[in-house]
Coordinates of C-alpha atoms and ligand atoms in Angstrom, one line a residue:
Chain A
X115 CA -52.6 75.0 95.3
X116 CA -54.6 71.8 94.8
X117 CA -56.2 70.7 91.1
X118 CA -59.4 68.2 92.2
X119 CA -61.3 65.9 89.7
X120 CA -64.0 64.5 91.1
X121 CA -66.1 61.8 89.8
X122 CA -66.3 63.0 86.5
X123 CA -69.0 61.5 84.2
X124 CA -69.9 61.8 80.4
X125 CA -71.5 60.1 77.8
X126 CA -70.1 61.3 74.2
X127 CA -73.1 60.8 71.7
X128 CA -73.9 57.3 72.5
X129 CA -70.8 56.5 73.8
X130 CA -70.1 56.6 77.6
X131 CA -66.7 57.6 77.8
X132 CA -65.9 58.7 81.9
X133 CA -67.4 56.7 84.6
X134 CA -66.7 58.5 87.5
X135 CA -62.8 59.7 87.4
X136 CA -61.2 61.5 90.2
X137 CA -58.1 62.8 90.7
X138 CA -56.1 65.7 92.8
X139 CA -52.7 67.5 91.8
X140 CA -51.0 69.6 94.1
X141 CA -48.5 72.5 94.1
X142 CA -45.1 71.5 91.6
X143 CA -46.3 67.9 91.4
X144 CA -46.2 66.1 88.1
X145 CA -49.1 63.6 87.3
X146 CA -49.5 60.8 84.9
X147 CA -52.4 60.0 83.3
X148 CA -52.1 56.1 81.9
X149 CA -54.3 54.5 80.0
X150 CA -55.2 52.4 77.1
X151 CA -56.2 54.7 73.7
X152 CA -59.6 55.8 73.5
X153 CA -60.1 55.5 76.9
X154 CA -61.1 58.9 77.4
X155 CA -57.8 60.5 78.6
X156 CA -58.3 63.6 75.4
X157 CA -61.6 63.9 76.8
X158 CA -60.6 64.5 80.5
X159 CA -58.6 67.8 79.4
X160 CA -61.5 69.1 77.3
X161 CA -63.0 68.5 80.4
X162 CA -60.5 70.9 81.9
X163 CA -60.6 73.1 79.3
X164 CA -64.0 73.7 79.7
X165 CA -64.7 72.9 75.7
X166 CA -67.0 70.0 77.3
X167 CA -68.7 69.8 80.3
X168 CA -69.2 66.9 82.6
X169 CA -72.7 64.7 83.5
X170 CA -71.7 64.6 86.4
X171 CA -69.0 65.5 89.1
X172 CA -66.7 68.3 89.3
X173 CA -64.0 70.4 88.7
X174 CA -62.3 72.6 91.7
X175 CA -59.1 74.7 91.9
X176 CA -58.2 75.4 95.6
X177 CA -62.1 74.3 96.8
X178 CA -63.1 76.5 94.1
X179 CA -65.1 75.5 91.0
X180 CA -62.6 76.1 87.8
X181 CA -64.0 79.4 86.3
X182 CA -62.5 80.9 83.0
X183 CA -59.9 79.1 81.3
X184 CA -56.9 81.2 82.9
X185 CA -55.2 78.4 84.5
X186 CA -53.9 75.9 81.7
X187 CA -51.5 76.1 79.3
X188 CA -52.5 72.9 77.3
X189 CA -50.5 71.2 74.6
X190 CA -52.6 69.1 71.7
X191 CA -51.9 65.6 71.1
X192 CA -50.7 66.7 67.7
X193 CA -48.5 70.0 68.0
X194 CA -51.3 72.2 66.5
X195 CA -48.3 74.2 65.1
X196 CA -50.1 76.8 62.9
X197 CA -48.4 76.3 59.2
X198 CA -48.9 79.8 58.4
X199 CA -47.3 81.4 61.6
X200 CA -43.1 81.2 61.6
X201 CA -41.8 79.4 64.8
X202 CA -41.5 82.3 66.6
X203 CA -44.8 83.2 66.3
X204 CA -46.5 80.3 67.4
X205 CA -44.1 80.2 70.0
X206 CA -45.5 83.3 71.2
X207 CA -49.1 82.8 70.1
X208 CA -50.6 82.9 74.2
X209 CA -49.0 85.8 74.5
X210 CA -50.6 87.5 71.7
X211 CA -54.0 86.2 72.6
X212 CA -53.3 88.0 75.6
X213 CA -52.8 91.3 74.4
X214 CA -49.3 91.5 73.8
X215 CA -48.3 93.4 70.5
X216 CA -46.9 91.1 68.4
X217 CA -43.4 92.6 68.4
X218 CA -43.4 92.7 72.2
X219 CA -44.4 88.9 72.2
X220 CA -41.5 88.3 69.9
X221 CA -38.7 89.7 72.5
X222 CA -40.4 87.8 75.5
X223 CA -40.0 84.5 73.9
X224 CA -36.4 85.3 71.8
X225 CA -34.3 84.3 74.8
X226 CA -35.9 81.7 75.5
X227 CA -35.0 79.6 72.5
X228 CA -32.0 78.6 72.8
X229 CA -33.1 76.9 76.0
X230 CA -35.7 74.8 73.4
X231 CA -33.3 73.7 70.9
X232 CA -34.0 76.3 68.5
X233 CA -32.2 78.8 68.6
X234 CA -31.4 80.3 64.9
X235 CA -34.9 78.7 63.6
X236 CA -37.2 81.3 64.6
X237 CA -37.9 82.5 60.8
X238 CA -38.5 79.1 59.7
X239 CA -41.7 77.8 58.8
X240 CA -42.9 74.7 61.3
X241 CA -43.1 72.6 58.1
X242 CA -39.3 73.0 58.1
X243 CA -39.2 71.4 61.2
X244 CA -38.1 67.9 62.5
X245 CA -40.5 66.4 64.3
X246 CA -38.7 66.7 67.7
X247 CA -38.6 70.2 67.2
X248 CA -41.8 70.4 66.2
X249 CA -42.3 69.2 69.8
X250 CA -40.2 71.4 71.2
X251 CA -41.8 74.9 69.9
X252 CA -45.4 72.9 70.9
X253 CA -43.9 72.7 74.2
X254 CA -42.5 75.8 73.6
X255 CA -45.8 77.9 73.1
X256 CA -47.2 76.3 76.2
X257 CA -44.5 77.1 78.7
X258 CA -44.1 80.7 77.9
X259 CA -47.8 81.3 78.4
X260 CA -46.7 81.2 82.6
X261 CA -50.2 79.3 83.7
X262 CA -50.1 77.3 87.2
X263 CA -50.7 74.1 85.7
X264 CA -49.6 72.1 82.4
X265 CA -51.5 70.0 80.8
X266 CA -49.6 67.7 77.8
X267 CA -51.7 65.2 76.2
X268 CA -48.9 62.4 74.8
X269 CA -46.3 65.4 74.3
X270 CA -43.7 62.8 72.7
X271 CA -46.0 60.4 71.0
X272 CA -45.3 60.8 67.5
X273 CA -41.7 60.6 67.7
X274 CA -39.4 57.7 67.7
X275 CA -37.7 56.2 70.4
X276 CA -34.6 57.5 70.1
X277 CA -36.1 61.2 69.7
X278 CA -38.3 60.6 72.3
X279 CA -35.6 59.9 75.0
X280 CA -34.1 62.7 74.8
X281 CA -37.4 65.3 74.4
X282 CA -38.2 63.3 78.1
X283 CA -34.5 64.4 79.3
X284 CA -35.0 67.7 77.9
X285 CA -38.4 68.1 79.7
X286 CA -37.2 66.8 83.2
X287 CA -34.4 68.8 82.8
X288 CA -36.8 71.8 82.1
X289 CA -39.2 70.9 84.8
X290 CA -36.3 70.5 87.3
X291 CA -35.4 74.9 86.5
X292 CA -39.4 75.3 87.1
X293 CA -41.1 73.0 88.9
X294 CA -44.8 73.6 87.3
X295 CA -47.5 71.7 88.6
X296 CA -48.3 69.6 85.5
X297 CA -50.9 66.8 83.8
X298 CA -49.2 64.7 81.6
X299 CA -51.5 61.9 79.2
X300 CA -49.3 59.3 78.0
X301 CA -49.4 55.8 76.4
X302 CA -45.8 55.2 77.6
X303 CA -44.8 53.6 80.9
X304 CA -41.4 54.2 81.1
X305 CA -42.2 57.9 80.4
X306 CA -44.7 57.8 83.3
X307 CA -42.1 56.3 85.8
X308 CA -39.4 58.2 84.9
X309 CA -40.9 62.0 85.1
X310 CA -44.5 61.2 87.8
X311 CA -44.7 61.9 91.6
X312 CA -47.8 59.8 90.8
X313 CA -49.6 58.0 88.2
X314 CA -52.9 57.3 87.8
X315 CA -54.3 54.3 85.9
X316 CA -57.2 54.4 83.7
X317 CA -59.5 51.1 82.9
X318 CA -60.5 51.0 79.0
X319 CA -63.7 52.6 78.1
X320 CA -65.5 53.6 80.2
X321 CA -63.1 55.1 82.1
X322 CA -62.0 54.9 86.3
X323 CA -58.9 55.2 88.0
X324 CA -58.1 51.8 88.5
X325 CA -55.0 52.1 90.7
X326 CA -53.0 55.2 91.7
X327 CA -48.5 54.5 92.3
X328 CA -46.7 56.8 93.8
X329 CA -43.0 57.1 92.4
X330 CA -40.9 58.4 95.2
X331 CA -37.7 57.8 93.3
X332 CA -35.3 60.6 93.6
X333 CA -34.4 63.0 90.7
X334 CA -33.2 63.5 88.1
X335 CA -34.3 60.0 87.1
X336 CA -33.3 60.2 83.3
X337 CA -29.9 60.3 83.6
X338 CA -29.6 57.5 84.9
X339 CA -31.8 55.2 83.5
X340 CA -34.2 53.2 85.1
X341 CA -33.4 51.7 88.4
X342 CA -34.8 48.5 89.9
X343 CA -37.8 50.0 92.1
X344 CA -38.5 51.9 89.2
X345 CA -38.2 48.6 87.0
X346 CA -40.1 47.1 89.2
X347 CA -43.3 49.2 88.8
X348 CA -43.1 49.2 85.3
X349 CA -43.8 46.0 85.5
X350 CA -46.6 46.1 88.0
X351 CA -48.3 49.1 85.7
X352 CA -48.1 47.0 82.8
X353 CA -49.3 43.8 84.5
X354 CA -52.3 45.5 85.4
X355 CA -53.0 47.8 82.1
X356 CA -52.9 44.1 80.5
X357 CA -55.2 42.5 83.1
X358 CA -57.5 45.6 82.7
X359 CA -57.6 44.7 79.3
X360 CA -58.9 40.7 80.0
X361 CA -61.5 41.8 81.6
Chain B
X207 CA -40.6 88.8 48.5
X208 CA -37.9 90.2 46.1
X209 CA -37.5 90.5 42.5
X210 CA -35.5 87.2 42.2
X211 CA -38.1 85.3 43.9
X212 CA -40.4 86.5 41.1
X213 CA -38.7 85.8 38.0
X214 CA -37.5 82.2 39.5
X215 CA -41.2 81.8 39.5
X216 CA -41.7 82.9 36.7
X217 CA -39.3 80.8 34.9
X218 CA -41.0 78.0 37.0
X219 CA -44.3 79.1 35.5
X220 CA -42.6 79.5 32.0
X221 CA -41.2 75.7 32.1
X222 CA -44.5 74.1 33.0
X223 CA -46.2 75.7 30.7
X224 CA -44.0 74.7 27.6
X225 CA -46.0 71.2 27.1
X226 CA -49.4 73.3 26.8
X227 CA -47.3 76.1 24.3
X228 CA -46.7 73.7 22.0
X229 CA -50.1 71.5 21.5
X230 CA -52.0 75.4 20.9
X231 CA -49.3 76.0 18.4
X232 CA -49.6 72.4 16.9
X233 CA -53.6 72.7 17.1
X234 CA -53.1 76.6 15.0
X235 CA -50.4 74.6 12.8
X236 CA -53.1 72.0 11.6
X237 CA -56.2 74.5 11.7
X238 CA -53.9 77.0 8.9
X239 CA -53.3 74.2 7.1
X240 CA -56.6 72.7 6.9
X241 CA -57.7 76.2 5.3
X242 CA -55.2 76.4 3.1
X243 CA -55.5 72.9 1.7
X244 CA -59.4 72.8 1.7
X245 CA -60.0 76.2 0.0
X246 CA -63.2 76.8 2.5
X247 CA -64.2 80.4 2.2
X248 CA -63.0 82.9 4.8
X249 CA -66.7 83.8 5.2
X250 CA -67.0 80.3 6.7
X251 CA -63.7 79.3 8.5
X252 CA -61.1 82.2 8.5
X253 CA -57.4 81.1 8.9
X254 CA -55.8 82.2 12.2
X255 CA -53.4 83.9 9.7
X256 CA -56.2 85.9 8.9
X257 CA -57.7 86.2 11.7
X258 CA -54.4 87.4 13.6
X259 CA -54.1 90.2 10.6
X260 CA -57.6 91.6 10.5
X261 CA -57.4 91.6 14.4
X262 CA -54.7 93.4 14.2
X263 CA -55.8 96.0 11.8
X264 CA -59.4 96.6 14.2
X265 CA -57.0 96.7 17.4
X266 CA -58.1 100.0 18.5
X267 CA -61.7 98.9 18.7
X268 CA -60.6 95.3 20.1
X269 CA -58.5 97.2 23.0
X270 CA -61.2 99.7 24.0
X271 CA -63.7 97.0 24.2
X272 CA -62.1 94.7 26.0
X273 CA -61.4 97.5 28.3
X274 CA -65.1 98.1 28.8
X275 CA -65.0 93.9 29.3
X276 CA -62.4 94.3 31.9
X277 CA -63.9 96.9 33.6
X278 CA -67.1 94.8 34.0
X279 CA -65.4 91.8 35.2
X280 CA -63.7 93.6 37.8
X281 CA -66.1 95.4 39.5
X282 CA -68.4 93.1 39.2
X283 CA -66.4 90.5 40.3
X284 CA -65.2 93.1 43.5
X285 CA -68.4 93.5 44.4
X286 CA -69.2 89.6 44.3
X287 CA -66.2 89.3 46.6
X288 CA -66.9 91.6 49.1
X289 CA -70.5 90.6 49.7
X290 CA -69.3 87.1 49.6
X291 CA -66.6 87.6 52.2
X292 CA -68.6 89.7 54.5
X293 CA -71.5 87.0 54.3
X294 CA -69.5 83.9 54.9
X295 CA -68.4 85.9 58.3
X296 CA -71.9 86.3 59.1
X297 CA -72.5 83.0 58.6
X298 CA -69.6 81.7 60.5
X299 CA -70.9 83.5 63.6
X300 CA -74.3 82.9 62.7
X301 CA -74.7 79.2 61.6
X302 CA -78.9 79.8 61.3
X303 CA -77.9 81.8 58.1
X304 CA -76.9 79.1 56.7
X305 CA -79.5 77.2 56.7
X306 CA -81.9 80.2 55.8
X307 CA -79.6 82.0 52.8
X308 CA -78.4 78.8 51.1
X309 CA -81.1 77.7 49.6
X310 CA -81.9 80.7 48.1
X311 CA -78.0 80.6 46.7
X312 CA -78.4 77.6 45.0
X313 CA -81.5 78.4 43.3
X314 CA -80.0 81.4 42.2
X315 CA -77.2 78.8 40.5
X316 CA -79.8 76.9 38.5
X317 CA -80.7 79.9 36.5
X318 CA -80.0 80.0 32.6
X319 CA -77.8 82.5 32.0
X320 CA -78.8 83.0 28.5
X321 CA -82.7 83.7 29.9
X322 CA -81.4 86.2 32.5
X323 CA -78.9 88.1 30.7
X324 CA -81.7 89.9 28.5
X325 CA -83.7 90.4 31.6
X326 CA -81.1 91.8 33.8
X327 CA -79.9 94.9 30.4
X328 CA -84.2 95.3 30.5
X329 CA -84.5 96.4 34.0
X330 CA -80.9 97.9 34.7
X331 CA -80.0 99.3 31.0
X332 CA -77.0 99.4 29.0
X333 CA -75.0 100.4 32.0
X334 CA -72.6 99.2 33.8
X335 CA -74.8 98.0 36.7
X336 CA -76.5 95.0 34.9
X337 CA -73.4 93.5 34.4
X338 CA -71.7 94.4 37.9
X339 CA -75.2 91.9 38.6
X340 CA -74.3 88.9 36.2
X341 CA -71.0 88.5 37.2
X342 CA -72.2 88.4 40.8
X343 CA -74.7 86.2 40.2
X344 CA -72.7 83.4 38.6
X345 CA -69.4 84.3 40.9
X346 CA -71.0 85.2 44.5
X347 CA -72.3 81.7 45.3
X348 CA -68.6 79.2 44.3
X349 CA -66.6 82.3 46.1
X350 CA -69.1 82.0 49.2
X351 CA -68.6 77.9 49.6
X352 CA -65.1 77.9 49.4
X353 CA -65.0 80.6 52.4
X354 CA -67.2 78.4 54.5
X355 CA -66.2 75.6 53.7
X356 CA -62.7 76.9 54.0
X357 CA -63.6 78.5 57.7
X358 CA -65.1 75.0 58.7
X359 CA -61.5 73.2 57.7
X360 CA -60.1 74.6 60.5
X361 CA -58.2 72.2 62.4
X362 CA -59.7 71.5 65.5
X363 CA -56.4 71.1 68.2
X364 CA -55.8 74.8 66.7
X365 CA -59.5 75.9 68.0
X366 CA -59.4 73.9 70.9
X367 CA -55.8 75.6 71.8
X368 CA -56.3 79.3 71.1
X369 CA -60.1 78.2 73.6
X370 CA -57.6 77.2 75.9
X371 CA -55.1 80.6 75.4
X372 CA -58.0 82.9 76.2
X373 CA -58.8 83.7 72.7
X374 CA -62.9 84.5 72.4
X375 CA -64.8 83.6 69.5
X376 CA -63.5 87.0 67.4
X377 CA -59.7 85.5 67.9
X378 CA -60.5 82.3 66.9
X379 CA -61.9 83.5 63.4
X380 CA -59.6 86.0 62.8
X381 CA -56.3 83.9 63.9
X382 CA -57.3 80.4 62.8
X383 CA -60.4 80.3 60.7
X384 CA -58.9 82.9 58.3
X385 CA -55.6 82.0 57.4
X386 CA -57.2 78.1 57.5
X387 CA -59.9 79.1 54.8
X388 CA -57.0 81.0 52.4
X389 CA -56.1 77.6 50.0
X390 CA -60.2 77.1 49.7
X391 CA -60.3 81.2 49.1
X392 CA -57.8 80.7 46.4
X393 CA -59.2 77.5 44.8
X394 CA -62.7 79.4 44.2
X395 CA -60.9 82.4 43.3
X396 CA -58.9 80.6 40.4
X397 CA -62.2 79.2 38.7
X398 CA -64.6 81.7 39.7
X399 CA -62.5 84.8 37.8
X400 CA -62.6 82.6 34.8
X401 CA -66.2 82.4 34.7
X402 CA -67.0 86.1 35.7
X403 CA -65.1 87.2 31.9
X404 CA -67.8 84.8 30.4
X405 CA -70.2 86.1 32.1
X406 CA -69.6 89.8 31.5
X407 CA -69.3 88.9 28.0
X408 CA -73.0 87.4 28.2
X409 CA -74.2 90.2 29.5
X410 CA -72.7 92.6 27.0
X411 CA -73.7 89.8 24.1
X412 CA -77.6 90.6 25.8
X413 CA -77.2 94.6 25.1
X414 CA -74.2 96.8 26.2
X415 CA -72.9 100.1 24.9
X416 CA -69.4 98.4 24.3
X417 CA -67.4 95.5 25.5
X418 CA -66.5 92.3 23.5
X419 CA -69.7 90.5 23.9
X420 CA -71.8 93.4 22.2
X421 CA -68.5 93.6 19.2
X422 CA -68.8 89.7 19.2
X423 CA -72.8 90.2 18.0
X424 CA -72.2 93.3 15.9
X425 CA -69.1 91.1 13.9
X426 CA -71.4 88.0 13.4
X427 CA -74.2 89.7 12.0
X428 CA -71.6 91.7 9.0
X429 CA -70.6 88.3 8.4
X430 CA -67.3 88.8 9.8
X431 CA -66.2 85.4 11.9
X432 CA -62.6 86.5 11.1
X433 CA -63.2 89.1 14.0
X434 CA -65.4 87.2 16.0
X435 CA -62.5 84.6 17.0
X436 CA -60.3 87.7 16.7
X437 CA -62.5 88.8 19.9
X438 CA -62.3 84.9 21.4
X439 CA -58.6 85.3 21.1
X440 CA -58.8 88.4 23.4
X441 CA -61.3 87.0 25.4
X442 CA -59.2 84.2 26.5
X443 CA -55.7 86.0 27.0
X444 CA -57.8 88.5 29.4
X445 CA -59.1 85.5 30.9
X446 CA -55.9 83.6 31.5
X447 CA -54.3 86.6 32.8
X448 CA -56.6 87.1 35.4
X449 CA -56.3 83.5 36.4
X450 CA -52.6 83.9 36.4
X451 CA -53.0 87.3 38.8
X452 CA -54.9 84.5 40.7
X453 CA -52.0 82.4 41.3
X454 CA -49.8 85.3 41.3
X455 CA -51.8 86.4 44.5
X456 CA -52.2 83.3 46.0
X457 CA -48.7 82.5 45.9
X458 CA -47.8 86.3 47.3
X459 CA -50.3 85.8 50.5
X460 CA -49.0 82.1 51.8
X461 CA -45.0 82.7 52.0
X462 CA -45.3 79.7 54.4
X463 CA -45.8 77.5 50.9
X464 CA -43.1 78.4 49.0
X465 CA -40.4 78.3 51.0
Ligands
ATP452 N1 -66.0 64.7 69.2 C1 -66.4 63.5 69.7 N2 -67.7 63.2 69.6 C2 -68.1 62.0 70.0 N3 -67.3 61.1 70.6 C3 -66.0 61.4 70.7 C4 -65.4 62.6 70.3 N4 -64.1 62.6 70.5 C5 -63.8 61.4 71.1 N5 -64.9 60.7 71.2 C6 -65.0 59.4 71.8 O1 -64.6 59.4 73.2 C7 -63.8 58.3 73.5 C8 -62.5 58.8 74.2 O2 -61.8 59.6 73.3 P1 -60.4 60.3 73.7 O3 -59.9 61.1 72.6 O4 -60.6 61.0 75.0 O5 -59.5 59.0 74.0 P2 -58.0 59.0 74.4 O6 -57.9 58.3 75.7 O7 -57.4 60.3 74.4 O8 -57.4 58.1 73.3 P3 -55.9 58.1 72.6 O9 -54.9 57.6 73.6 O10 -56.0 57.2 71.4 O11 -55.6 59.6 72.3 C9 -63.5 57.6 72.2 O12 -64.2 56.4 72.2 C10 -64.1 58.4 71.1 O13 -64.7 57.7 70.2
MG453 MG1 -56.0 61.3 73.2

C-alpha cells in the first residue's frame, strides 16, 4: 500500500501556493509534514481530499490515480466538533454518513470511549468540553471511520504544552495498538521527531520539500523523552526551517 | 425537556423582564394621572382606567376579533414560512436563483404597505386570502435572508469534513447547513412574527369582515379612542406572545444552548 504525491502544483487566486511537492507513504508508516504557517500544508490535504484539484502533478494510491474520497479519514485543524451534535454523535458522525442508523453508530463507537478519555461524557455537549478532549473526540470521529490512511492537520495545536504532551503519548500509544498509515501536518518539531518514520520539510510559500529525515529511533519514543539522536535532529530540522526562512 | 426545565425558564424569563414591568407601569402611572389632573376630554385622550373598563365591557367583540387577527397572522405567516423555507433550499442548491429571484424580493420590500393593502382586499375580497398575501409579502423576504444567510454560515472544516466522510451534497445540507442556519432561522423568526400582526392588522384596517384592524376603523369613526387603544392593548399582548412562542421554540429546538 503506497500514498504518492507527485509534483503537486497550484496557484490559489493569485497566490502560488505549491511548487511542485512530492511525497510517498507506505503501509503503517507515519509521516510528518513540517513547515512554516501558510505554507500550503492545509492546502496539500484539500488536495487529498479532492475539495481542490492540482495545476499540475498527481495523486496515486497503489499506481492508481486517487478516485472517490473513500480512503481518508481527515481531522480539521480546528476539531470541526459540530455544537449541535452530543459527543457521541459526532464521534460517530462517519459512520452515519455511511449509512449506519444512528442507534447502530452509537453502539459501534460506545466501547470505544473509554479508550479516548471519555468515557461517561458521551451525553455532553462538545461545548462542555476541555479542549484536550475536544481533541480527543476530533480524533475520535476520525479513527472509528476505519479508512487506510489518516490525515491530521496540527491535531494538538491549540492546546497547551502540558495538554499537548500527553494527547502525543496518548496518540502513539494508540498508533502503537493500530499501526495506520498516517499524514500528520504540524508546526511542532519535537512532535514530528517523537511520533515520524519520516518527515518531510516544507520551504515557505511557495512550497517544496526541502529535505526529507528519516527517524529510525525505536518506539515508543514518548516515554522516554527525547534522546540524543533524536535531539540531535531537532536541531538540524530547526536549523534549516530558520535558514529556509533567510532566504 | 421536563417541566422543571420550563418553569426555571420561566422564572428566568420572569426576572429579566421585571426592569421593563415597571417602566410600562410607571409610563400608565403618569399617563392616568396626566388625565386626571388636566381634565382633557375622554373623547380626546381616554385614561387607561377607562380604557381598561370599556375594554373590558366590549370583550366579547375584542376576543372574537382578535381571533379573526390571529387566524390571519398565522396562516399567513405559515404560508410565508413554508415558501420561504422551501425556496432558500432551492437556492442553496441552485445558487443562479439567487441572483435571478432576489431582485424581484427586494423590490417587493420597497412597497408602501398603506398603497397595497387596499389593492390587495380589491382584487382578493374580504376574505381570508388577501391577508394570508400581506403578511407574506412583508414576512417572506426577512424569513428568506436569514435561511440563506444562515445556510452560507456554515463552518467550512464541517463541510470540508462531512466531503471527506462521504457525505454528497444532500448530507451536507441536511447535516450541517441546517442545524448551522437555526440561530439565523430564529433571529428572523423573532422580528418577522412581530411584523406579520401589523400587517394583518393593515390589511383588515384596508377592508375585512372582522379582525382588529377593521374594529380599530369602525371605533375611530364613533368617536371612540377609548376602544381603539383598548384594541392596541390587544394588539400588542397577541404580539408579544407570539414573540415569546418564538423564543419559547427556539430555546426547545437547540438543547445544545441551554445546557
Ligand atoms: N480559500 C482560499 N482561497 C485562496 N487562497 C487561500 C485559501 N485558503 C488558503 N489560501 C492561501 O493558501 C496559502 C496556504 O494556506 P494553507 O492553509 O494551506 O497554509 P498552512 O500551511 O496550512 O498554514 P498554517 O500552518 O498556518 O495552517 C496561504 O497563503 C493562504 O493565503
Ligand atoms: Mg493549515
Amino acid at each position: 500500500m503506497t500514498l504518492r504525491l507527485d509534483d503537486l502544483r497550484l496557484t490559489r487566486g493569485v497566490t502560488h501556493v505549491l511548487d511542485g511537492v512530492s511525497l510517498e507513504a507506505r503501509a503503517a508508516e507515519f509521516i510528518s509534514i513540517l513547515g512554516p504557517s501558510g505554507a500550503g500544508k492545509s492546502t496539500l490535504f484539500e488536495l487529498l481530499l479532492g475539495s481542490l484539484e492540482p495545476d499540475g502533478g498527481q495523486i496515486s494510491f497503489n499506481g492508481q490515480p486517487v478516485q472517490g474520497r473513500d480512503l481518508f479519514a481527515f481531522m480539521p485543524q480546528r476539531d470541526a466538533l459540530m455544537p449541535w451534535r452530543r459527543v457521541i454523535d459526532n464521534i460517530a458522525l462517519g459512520l452515519e454518513v455511511q449509512g449506519l442508523p444512528r442507534r447502530a453508530a452509537r453502539e459501534r463507537v460506545r466501547p470505544l470511549l473509554p479508550r479516548f478519555g471519555l468515557d461517561g461524557f458521551e451525553r455532553h455537549w462538545p461545548h462542555q468540553l476541555s479542549g484536550g478532549m475536544r481533541q480527543r473526540a476530533a480524533l475520535a470521529r476520525t479513527l472509528v471511520q476505519d479508512r487506510p490512511l489518516l490525515l491530521l492537520d496540527e491535531p494538538f495545536g491549540a492546546l497547551d504544552a502540558l495538554t499537548r504532551t500527553r494527547m502525543q503519548r496518548w496518540l502513539e500509544a494508540r498508533l502503537q495498538e493500530t499501526r495506520v498509515t498516517t499524514l500528520l501536518v504540524t508546526h511542532d518539531v519535537r512532535e514530528a521527531v517523537a511520533l515520524s518514520d519520516r518527515i518531510y520539510l516544507l520551504s515557505p510559500r511557495p512550497a517544496r520539500v526541502v529535505e526529507v529525515f528519516d527517524v529510525p529511533q525505536p518506539r515508543p519514543r514518548m516515554e522516554t523523552g527525547p534522546g540524543e539522536e533524536a535531539l540531535a535532529l531537532e536541531t538540524r530540522i530547526l536549523r534549516t526551517l530558520l535558514e529556509g526562512e533567510r532566504e | 425537556m421536563d417541566i422543571a426545565d420550563v418553569s426555571r425558564a420561566a422564572a428566568r424569563g420572569l426576572k429579566r423582564a421585571a426592569p421593563a414591568l415597571v417602566s410600562v407601569i410607571l409610563i400608565l402611572l403618569g399617563w392616568e394621572v396626566y388625565v386626571d389632573l388636566s381634565g382633557i376630554s375622554a373623547t380626546a385622550l381616554p385614561a387607561p382606567s377607562r380604557v381598561a373598563e370599556q375594554g373590558w365591557q366590549a370583550r366579547a367583540v375584542l376576543a372574537e376579533n382578535a381571533l379573526a387577527t390571529l387566524t390571519a397572522t398565522l396562516s399567513g405567516f405559515a404560508v410565508s414560512l413554508a415558501c420561504a423555507f422551501v425556496l432558500s433550499v432551492a437556492i442553496d442548491f441552485v445558487p443562479l436563483l439567487r441572483r435571478a429571484l432576489f431582485p424581484v424580493f427586494v423590490i417587493s420590500q420597497t412597497l408602501p404597505l398603506v398603497a397595497i393593502a387596499p389593492l390587495v382586499v380589491l382584487w382578493f375580497g374580504f376574505g381570508l386570502l388577501p391577508k394570508i398575501l400581506l403578511v407574506a409579502l412583508v414576512t417572506f423576504f426577512p424569513m428568506l435572508v436569514a435561511l440563506v444567510d444562515g445556510y452560507e454560515a456554515t463552518d467550512r472544516d464541517i463541510t470540508r469534513l462531512l466531503r471527506s466522510m462521504g457525505a454528497g451534497r444532500g448530507q451536507v445540507f441536511w447535516r450541517a447547513r441546517l442545524p448551522s442556519a437555526l440561530p439565523f432561522f430564529f433571529a428572523g423568526l423573532r422580528i418577522s412574527i412581530t411584523y406579520a400582526v401589523v400587517a394583518a392588522i393593515f390589511a383588515e384596517y384596508a377592508g375585512a369582515a372582522r379582525g382588529l384592524g377593521i374594529f380599530i376603523l369602525n371605533a375611530k369613526n364613533n368617536f371612540r379612542p377609548d376602544l381603539v387603544l383598548a384594541a392596541v392593548f390587544v394588539s400588542s399582548a397577541l404580539t408579544l406572545a407570539l414573540f415569546a412562542l418564538a423564543v419559547l421554540a427556539q430555546y426547545m429546538s437547540q438543547p445544545w444552548r441551554r445546557a
